[in-house]
Amino acid sequence: MEIFDRIKGNRQLLSDTNYALYDYENSIAKIIMLCIEDLPFSVGVSKVAQILQGHQTIFLTEYEFLSNKMFGKLQQFSKMELTYIIKMLAIHRYINVREELKVFEVVSVSPKGNSVLSGRRKLDFHFLDTITETHIVPVDEEDMKYVHALKESRIELAMKNGVNAYEVCDDVDLMKIAHARPTTAKQLEAIDELDVDFIDKYGYEFIETIWKVVKGKDTAD
């Protein structure tokens, strides 16, 4: 009986953990949408990310964006990560992104997003797994420089192609690439269990990212 109680307890813990993470994702989404709602006038994704990070730029200061109630509330995320989350909210129609004067994009909260703010609805997608390391793979300190650079590239590719970042490649494959550091297509293809479609579609960009890190390291040395 004790074993079954322990299994039941583990399942409950997993359920509670998943719920807590899901609740956290909803809170992040609400902060982003409340930030957009509190804008004195519409701006684009990049400016919203700067506000959430708490950047005191000349533009944000001059136009009083520093008084936004959500200013600096998501400093734990990079600009790229916040941009990815905002883009995913737009893809799932919680946020509207429209062209203004055919020159730049501005964002606004959609009716679907307002239903989240009012508590009538919760998110129907996840994003935290994409921007946090969720798999334990043996990597050293040097590998992590490549991991972070490849994660940035993965987010850029996901936004460019309108897909979730894990659809580009998962964390395990990303860390394999970071550890192997391929600088040619042949080296990339030699990595165990990499998806052929991934290599065909995104391989060049990942190799290019590896080269940029290598060049940056050589310059520093």
PDB file of C-alpha atoms in Angstrom:
ATOM      1  CA  MET A   1       0.000   0.000   0.000  1.00  0.00           C
ATOM      2  CA  GLU A   2       2.895   2.335   0.822  1.00  0.00           C
ATOM      3  CA  ILE A   3       4.282   1.935  -2.738  1.00  0.00           C
ATOM      4  CA  PHE A   4       0.924   2.847  -4.302  1.00  0.00           C
ATOM      5  CA  ASP A   5       0.620   5.866  -2.009  1.00  0.00           C
ATOM      6  CA  ARG A   6       4.095   6.980  -3.092  1.00  0.00           C
ATOM      7  CA  ILE A   7       3.210   6.588  -6.801  1.00  0.00           C
ATOM      8  CA  LYS A   8      -0.004   8.526  -6.245  1.00  0.00           C
ATOM      9  CA  GLY A   9       1.948  11.230  -4.434  1.00  0.00           C
ATOM     10  CA  ASN A  10       4.471  11.490  -7.286  1.00  0.00           C
ATOM     11  CA  ARG A  11       1.663  11.831  -9.829  1.00  0.00           C
ATOM     12  CA  GLN A  12       0.060  14.572  -7.752  1.00  0.00           C
ATOM     13  CA  LEU A  13       3.410  16.385  -7.502  1.00  0.00           C
ATOM     14  CA  LEU A  14       3.853  16.180 -11.283  1.00  0.00           C
ATOM     15  CA  SER A  15       0.318  17.467 -11.778  1.00  0.00           C
ATOM     16  CA  ASP A  16       0.900  20.334  -9.342  1.00  0.00           C
ATOM     17  CA  THR A  17       4.215  21.186 -11.039  1.00  0.00           C
ATOM     18  CA  ASN A  18       2.662  21.243 -14.510  1.00  0.00           C
ATOM     19  CA  TYR A  19      -0.180  23.412 -13.248  1.00  0.00           C
ATOM     20  CA  ALA A  20       2.254  25.825 -11.581  1.00  0.00           C
ATOM     21  CA  LEU A  21       4.278  26.179 -14.807  1.00  0.00           C
ATOM     22  CA  TYR A  22       1.127  26.659 -16.868  1.00  0.00           C
ATOM     23  CA  ASP A  23      -0.086  29.272 -14.388  1.00  0.00           C
ATOM     24  CA  TYR A  24       3.298  31.009 -14.648  1.00  0.00           C
ATOM     25  CA  GLU A  25       3.018  31.102 -18.458  1.00  0.00           C
ATOM     26  CA  ASN A  26      -0.434  32.661 -18.165  1.00  0.00           C
ATOM     27  CA  SER A  27       0.919  35.271 -15.747  1.00  0.00           C
ATOM     28  CA  ILE A  28       3.738  36.178 -18.158  1.00  0.00           C
ATOM     29  CA  ALA A  29       1.234  36.492 -21.016  1.00  0.00           C
ATOM     30  CA  LYS A  30      -0.992  38.725 -18.859  1.00  0.00           C
ATOM     31  CA  ILE A  31       1.942  40.989 -17.961  1.00  0.00           C
ATOM     32  CA  ILE A  32       2.772  41.391 -21.656  1.00  0.00           C
ATOM     33  CA  MET A  33      -0.832  42.166 -22.582  1.00  0.00           C
ATOM     34  CA  LEU A  34      -1.277  44.564 -19.642  1.00  0.00           C
ATOM     35  CA  CYS A  35       1.873  46.338 -20.814  1.00  0.00           C
ATOM     36  CA  ILE A  36       0.356  46.732 -24.282  1.00  0.00           C
ATOM     37  CA  GLU A  37      -2.945  47.925 -22.813  1.00  0.00           C
ATOM     38  CA  ASP A  38      -1.114  50.605 -20.790  1.00  0.00           C
ATOM     39  CA  LEU A  39       0.751  52.111 -23.762  1.00  0.00           C
ATOM     40  CA  PRO A  40       0.089  55.846 -24.411  1.00  0.00           C
ATOM     41  CA  PHE A  41       0.121  54.998 -28.116  1.00  0.00           C
ATOM     42  CA  SER A  42       0.740  51.879 -30.191  1.00  0.00           C
ATOM     43  CA  VAL A  43       4.304  50.670 -30.720  1.00  0.00           C
ATOM     44  CA  GLY A  44       5.926  47.564 -32.156  1.00  0.00           C
ATOM     45  CA  VAL A  45       7.111  44.300 -30.649  1.00  0.00           C
ATOM     46  CA  SER A  46      10.670  45.524 -30.074  1.00  0.00           C
ATOM     47  CA  LYS A  47       9.558  48.542 -28.029  1.00  0.00           C
ATOM     48  CA  VAL A  48       7.198  46.406 -25.929  1.00  0.00           C
ATOM     49  CA  ALA A  49      10.100  44.048 -25.159  1.00  0.00           C
ATOM     50  CA  GLN A  50      12.271  47.022 -24.115  1.00  0.00           C
ATOM     51  CA  ILE A  51       9.551  48.282 -21.769  1.00  0.00           C
ATOM     52  CA  LEU A  52       9.135  44.863 -20.168  1.00  0.00           C
ATOM     53  CA  GLN A  53      12.913  44.605 -19.696  1.00  0.00           C
ATOM     54  CA  GLY A  54      13.042  48.051 -18.099  1.00  0.00           C
ATOM     55  CA  HIS A  55      15.335  49.704 -20.641  1.00  0.00           C
ATOM     56  CA  GLN A  56      15.616  53.449 -20.100  1.00  0.00           C
ATOM     57  CA  THR A  57      16.146  54.499 -23.707  1.00  0.00           C
ATOM     58  CA  ILE A  58      15.815  58.084 -24.937  1.00  0.00           C
ATOM     59  CA  PHE A  59      12.637  57.192 -26.864  1.00  0.00           C
ATOM     60  CA  LEU A  60      10.975  55.463 -23.913  1.00  0.00           C
ATOM     61  CA  THR A  61      11.937  58.326 -21.586  1.00  0.00           C
ATOM     62  CA  GLU A  62      10.851  61.113 -23.941  1.00  0.00           C
ATOM     63  CA  TYR A  63       7.423  59.608 -24.553  1.00  0.00           C
ATOM     64  CA  GLU A  64       6.845  58.617 -20.893  1.00  0.00           C
ATOM     65  CA  PHE A  65       6.839  54.850 -21.411  1.00  0.00           C
ATOM     66  CA  LEU A  66       8.768  54.525 -18.135  1.00  0.00           C
ATOM     67  CA  SER A  67       5.481  55.113 -16.304  1.00  0.00           C
ATOM     68  CA  ASN A  68       3.984  51.973 -17.869  1.00  0.00           C
ATOM     69  CA  LYS A  69       2.679  49.798 -15.018  1.00  0.00           C
ATOM     70  CA  MET A  70       4.555  46.762 -16.403  1.00  0.00           C
ATOM     71  CA  PHE A  71       7.866  48.596 -16.947  1.00  0.00           C
ATOM     72  CA  GLY A  72      10.752  46.281 -16.018  1.00  0.00           C
ATOM     73  CA  LYS A  73       8.449  43.488 -14.825  1.00  0.00           C
ATOM     74  CA  LEU A  74      10.068  40.796 -17.034  1.00  0.00           C
ATOM     75  CA  GLN A  75      13.754  41.650 -16.672  1.00  0.00           C
ATOM     76  CA  GLN A  76      14.604  37.948 -16.293  1.00  0.00           C
ATOM     77  CA  PHE A  77      14.010  37.401 -20.024  1.00  0.00           C
ATOM     78  CA  SER A  78      16.248  38.539 -22.867  1.00  0.00           C
ATOM     79  CA  LYS A  79      14.878  40.797 -25.589  1.00  0.00           C
ATOM     80  CA  MET A  80      14.973  37.875 -28.016  1.00  0.00           C
ATOM     81  CA  GLU A  81      13.028  35.651 -25.613  1.00  0.00           C
ATOM     82  CA  LEU A  82      10.383  38.327 -25.002  1.00  0.00           C
ATOM     83  CA  THR A  83      10.121  38.964 -28.739  1.00  0.00           C
ATOM     84  CA  TYR A  84       9.570  35.236 -29.271  1.00  0.00           C
ATOM     85  CA  ILE A  85       6.826  35.077 -26.615  1.00  0.00           C
ATOM     86  CA  ILE A  86       5.089  38.149 -28.057  1.00  0.00           C
ATOM     87  CA  LYS A  87       5.287  36.712 -31.583  1.00  0.00           C
ATOM     88  CA  MET A  88       3.818  33.417 -30.329  1.00  0.00           C
ATOM     89  CA  LEU A  89       0.970  35.319 -28.651  1.00  0.00           C
ATOM     90  CA  ALA A  90       0.367  36.951 -32.029  1.00  0.00           C
ATOM     91  CA  ILE A  91       0.475  33.625 -33.902  1.00  0.00           C
ATOM     92  CA  HIS A  92      -2.118  32.229 -31.474  1.00  0.00           C
ATOM     93  CA  ARG A  93      -4.199  35.429 -31.862  1.00  0.00           C
ATOM     94  CA  TYR A  94      -3.969  36.793 -28.345  1.00  0.00           C
ATOM     95  CA  ILE A  95      -2.254  39.861 -29.782  1.00  0.00           C
ATOM     96  CA  ASN A  96      -2.855  41.676 -33.054  1.00  0.00           C
ATOM     97  CA  VAL A  97       0.128  42.845 -35.089  1.00  0.00           C
ATOM     98  CA  ARG A  98      -0.704  45.218 -37.908  1.00  0.00           C
ATOM     99  CA  GLU A  99       1.199  47.414 -40.329  1.00  0.00           C
ATOM    100  CA  GLU A 100       1.038  51.153 -39.715  1.00  0.00           C
ATOM    101  CA  LEU A 101       1.496  53.389 -42.765  1.00  0.00           C
ATOM    102  CA  LYS A 102       3.175  50.423 -44.504  1.00  0.00           C
ATOM    103  CA  VAL A 103       6.361  51.288 -42.618  1.00  0.00           C
ATOM    104  CA  PHE A 104       6.313  49.573 -39.224  1.00  0.00           C
ATOM    105  CA  GLU A 105       4.253  47.158 -37.168  1.00  0.00           C
ATOM    106  CA  VAL A 106       2.249  47.992 -34.053  1.00  0.00           C
ATOM    107  CA  VAL A 107       0.682  45.637 -31.522  1.00  0.00           C
ATOM    108  CA  SER A 108      -2.631  45.582 -29.673  1.00  0.00           C
ATOM    109  CA  VAL A 109      -4.500  43.103 -27.491  1.00  0.00           C
ATOM    110  CA  SER A 110      -7.112  41.054 -29.371  1.00  0.00           C
ATOM    111  CA  PRO A 111     -10.564  40.023 -28.065  1.00  0.00           C
ATOM    112  CA  LYS A 112      -9.078  36.570 -27.395  1.00  0.00           C
ATOM    113  CA  GLY A 113      -6.327  38.235 -25.354  1.00  0.00           C
ATOM    114  CA  ASN A 114      -8.857  40.298 -23.426  1.00  0.00           C
ATOM    115  CA  SER A 115     -10.647  37.097 -22.451  1.00  0.00           C
ATOM    116  CA  VAL A 116      -7.378  35.926 -20.834  1.00  0.00           C
ATOM    117  CA  LEU A 117      -7.026  39.227 -18.982  1.00  0.00           C
ATOM    118  CA  SER A 118     -10.585  38.938 -17.697  1.00  0.00           C
ATOM    119  CA  GLY A 119     -10.004  35.362 -16.512  1.00  0.00           C
ATOM    120  CA  ARG A 120     -12.513  33.797 -18.915  1.00  0.00           C
ATOM    121  CA  ARG A 121      -9.832  31.917 -20.835  1.00  0.00           C
ATOM    122  CA  LYS A 122      -6.316  30.511 -20.412  1.00  0.00           C
ATOM    123  CA  LEU A 123      -3.547  30.074 -22.973  1.00  0.00           C
ATOM    124  CA  ASP A 124      -3.899  27.175 -25.398  1.00  0.00           C
ATOM    125  CA  PHE A 125      -0.146  26.796 -26.014  1.00  0.00           C
ATOM    126  CA  HIS A 126       3.130  26.586 -24.069  1.00  0.00           C
ATOM    127  CA  PHE A 127       6.373  28.507 -24.508  1.00  0.00           C
ATOM    128  CA  LEU A 128       8.562  28.093 -21.411  1.00  0.00           C
ATOM    129  CA  ASP A 129      10.145  24.822 -22.585  1.00  0.00           C
ATOM    130  CA  THR A 130      11.434  26.650 -25.641  1.00  0.00           C
ATOM    131  CA  ILE A 131      13.340  29.368 -23.788  1.00  0.00           C
ATOM    132  CA  THR A 132      14.672  27.342 -20.840  1.00  0.00           C
ATOM    133  CA  GLU A 133      16.971  24.336 -20.717  1.00  0.00           C
ATOM    134  CA  THR A 134      14.657  21.474 -19.799  1.00  0.00           C
ATOM    135  CA  HIS A 135      16.895  18.529 -20.688  1.00  0.00           C
ATOM    136  CA  ILE A 136      20.057  17.585 -18.798  1.00  0.00           C
ATOM    137  CA  VAL A 137      22.809  16.995 -21.345  1.00  0.00           C
ATOM    138  CA  PRO A 138      26.511  16.880 -20.383  1.00  0.00           C
ATOM    139  CA  VAL A 139      27.941  20.178 -21.600  1.00  0.00           C
ATOM    140  CA  ASP A 140      30.902  22.176 -20.326  1.00  0.00           C
ATOM    141  CA  GLU A 141      31.287  25.916 -19.845  1.00  0.00           C
ATOM    142  CA  GLU A 142      32.706  26.359 -23.344  1.00  0.00           C
ATOM    143  CA  ASP A 143      29.752  24.472 -24.869  1.00  0.00           C
ATOM    144  CA  MET A 144      27.300  26.849 -23.172  1.00  0.00           C
ATOM    145  CA  LYS A 145      28.556  29.778 -25.277  1.00  0.00           C
ATOM    146  CA  TYR A 146      27.418  27.837 -28.336  1.00  0.00           C
ATOM    147  CA  VAL A 147      24.167  26.724 -26.654  1.00  0.00           C
ATOM    148  CA  HIS A 148      23.117  30.326 -25.997  1.00  0.00           C
ATOM    149  CA  ALA A 149      24.020  31.447 -29.517  1.00  0.00           C
ATOM    150  CA  LEU A 150      22.149  28.519 -31.080  1.00  0.00           C
ATOM    151  CA  LYS A 151      19.081  29.191 -28.916  1.00  0.00           C
ATOM    152  CA  GLU A 152      18.995  32.766 -30.241  1.00  0.00           C
ATOM    153  CA  SER A 153      19.203  31.436 -33.813  1.00  0.00           C
ATOM    154  CA  ARG A 154      16.466  28.892 -33.099  1.00  0.00           C
ATOM    155  CA  ILE A 155      14.121  31.605 -31.831  1.00  0.00           C
ATOM    156  CA  GLU A 156      14.873  33.793 -34.873  1.00  0.00           C
ATOM    157  CA  LEU A 157      14.167  30.884 -37.238  1.00  0.00           C
ATOM    158  CA  ALA A 158      10.945  30.035 -35.388  1.00  0.00           C
ATOM    159  CA  MET A 159       9.688  33.619 -35.671  1.00  0.00           C
ATOM    160  CA  LYS A 160      10.709  33.830 -39.324  1.00  0.00           C
ATOM    161  CA  ASN A 161       8.845  30.620 -40.168  1.00  0.00           C
ATOM    162  CA  GLY A 162       5.852  31.137 -37.858  1.00  0.00           C
ATOM    163  CA  VAL A 163       6.435  27.952 -35.849  1.00  0.00           C
ATOM    164  CA  ASN A 164       7.255  27.018 -32.263  1.00  0.00           C
ATOM    165  CA  ALA A 165      10.994  26.919 -31.552  1.00  0.00           C
ATOM    166  CA  TYR A 166      10.863  23.232 -30.605  1.00  0.00           C
ATOM    167  CA  GLU A 167       9.605  22.561 -34.141  1.00  0.00           C
ATOM    168  CA  VAL A 168      12.947  23.845 -35.432  1.00  0.00           C
ATOM    169  CA  CYS A 169      14.829  21.463 -33.126  1.00  0.00           C
ATOM    170  CA  ASP A 170      14.572  20.301 -29.529  1.00  0.00           C
ATOM    171  CA  ASP A 171      16.985  21.109 -26.700  1.00  0.00           C
ATOM    172  CA  VAL A 172      18.760  17.762 -26.869  1.00  0.00           C
ATOM    173  CA  ASP A 173      19.651  18.175 -30.557  1.00  0.00           C
ATOM    174  CA  LEU A 174      20.633  21.796 -29.962  1.00  0.00           C
ATOM    175  CA  MET A 175      23.061  20.767 -27.224  1.00  0.00           C
ATOM    176  CA  LYS A 176      24.485  17.990 -29.390  1.00  0.00           C
ATOM    177  CA  ILE A 177      25.230  20.588 -32.048  1.00  0.00           C
ATOM    178  CA  ALA A 178      26.742  22.949 -29.467  1.00  0.00           C
ATOM    179  CA  HIS A 179      29.035  20.186 -28.227  1.00  0.00           C
ATOM    180  CA  ALA A 180      30.075  19.024 -31.727  1.00  0.00           C
ATOM    181  CA  ARG A 181      30.405  22.602 -33.089  1.00  0.00           C
ATOM    182  CA  PRO A 182      30.092  21.637 -36.778  1.00  0.00           C
ATOM    183  CA  THR A 183      31.409  24.166 -39.275  1.00  0.00           C
ATOM    184  CA  THR A 184      30.565  22.150 -42.400  1.00  0.00           C
ATOM    185  CA  ALA A 185      27.478  20.313 -43.630  1.00  0.00           C
ATOM    186  CA  LYS A 186      29.397  17.031 -43.476  1.00  0.00           C
ATOM    187  CA  GLN A 187      30.221  17.559 -39.797  1.00  0.00           C
ATOM    188  CA  LEU A 188      26.595  18.432 -39.037  1.00  0.00           C
ATOM    189  CA  GLU A 189      25.349  15.291 -40.790  1.00  0.00           C
ATOM    190  CA  ALA A 190      27.779  13.206 -38.712  1.00  0.00           C
ATOM    191  CA  ILE A 191      25.986  14.092 -35.455  1.00  0.00           C
ATOM    192  CA  ASP A 192      23.964  11.110 -34.202  1.00  0.00           C
ATOM    193  CA  GLU A 193      20.195  11.064 -34.735  1.00  0.00           C
ATOM    194  CA  LEU A 194      19.817  14.554 -36.187  1.00  0.00           C
ATOM    195  CA  ASP A 195      16.656  14.807 -38.275  1.00  0.00           C
ATOM    196  CA  VAL A 196      17.391  14.960 -42.010  1.00  0.00           C
ATOM    197  CA  ASP A 197      14.609  17.501 -42.585  1.00  0.00           C
ATOM    198  CA  PHE A 198      16.118  19.750 -39.900  1.00  0.00           C
ATOM    199  CA  ILE A 199      19.519  19.560 -41.565  1.00  0.00           C
ATOM    200  CA  ASP A 200      18.037  20.387 -44.992  1.00  0.00           C
ATOM    201  CA  LYS A 201      15.889  23.248 -43.715  1.00  0.00           C
ATOM    202  CA  TYR A 202      17.927  24.857 -40.945  1.00  0.00           C
ATOM    203  CA  GLY A 203      21.425  23.349 -41.111  1.00  0.00           C
ATOM    204  CA  TYR A 204      23.039  26.286 -42.905  1.00  0.00           C
ATOM    205  CA  GLU A 205      21.832  28.812 -40.305  1.00  0.00           C
ATOM    206  CA  PHE A 206      23.098  26.680 -37.416  1.00  0.00           C
ATOM    207  CA  ILE A 207      26.509  26.215 -39.048  1.00  0.00           C
ATOM    208  CA  GLU A 208      26.665  29.966 -39.682  1.00  0.00           C
ATOM    209  CA  THR A 209      25.953  30.594 -35.986  1.00  0.00           C
ATOM    210  CA  ILE A 210      28.753  28.214 -34.954  1.00  0.00           C
ATOM    211  CA  TRP A 211      31.134  30.097 -37.266  1.00  0.00           C
ATOM    212  CA  LYS A 212      30.158  33.437 -35.703  1.00  0.00           C
ATOM    213  CA  VAL A 213      30.927  32.143 -32.202  1.00  0.00           C
ATOM    214  CA  VAL A 214      34.240  30.666 -33.395  1.00  0.00           C
ATOM    215  CA  LYS A 215      35.239  33.945 -35.057  1.00  0.00           C
ATOM    216  CA  GLY A 216      34.224  35.912 -31.974  1.00  0.00           C
ATOM    217  CA  LYS A 217      36.334  33.615 -29.805  1.00  0.00           C
ATOM    218  CA  ASP A 218      39.337  33.926 -32.122  1.00  0.00           C
ATOM    219  CA  THR A 219      39.025  37.718 -32.044  1.00  0.00           C
ATOM    220  CA  ALA A 220      38.851  37.691 -28.249  1.00  0.00           C
ATOM    221  CA  ASP A 221      41.892  35.432 -28.035  1.00  0.00           C
TER     222      ASP A 221
END
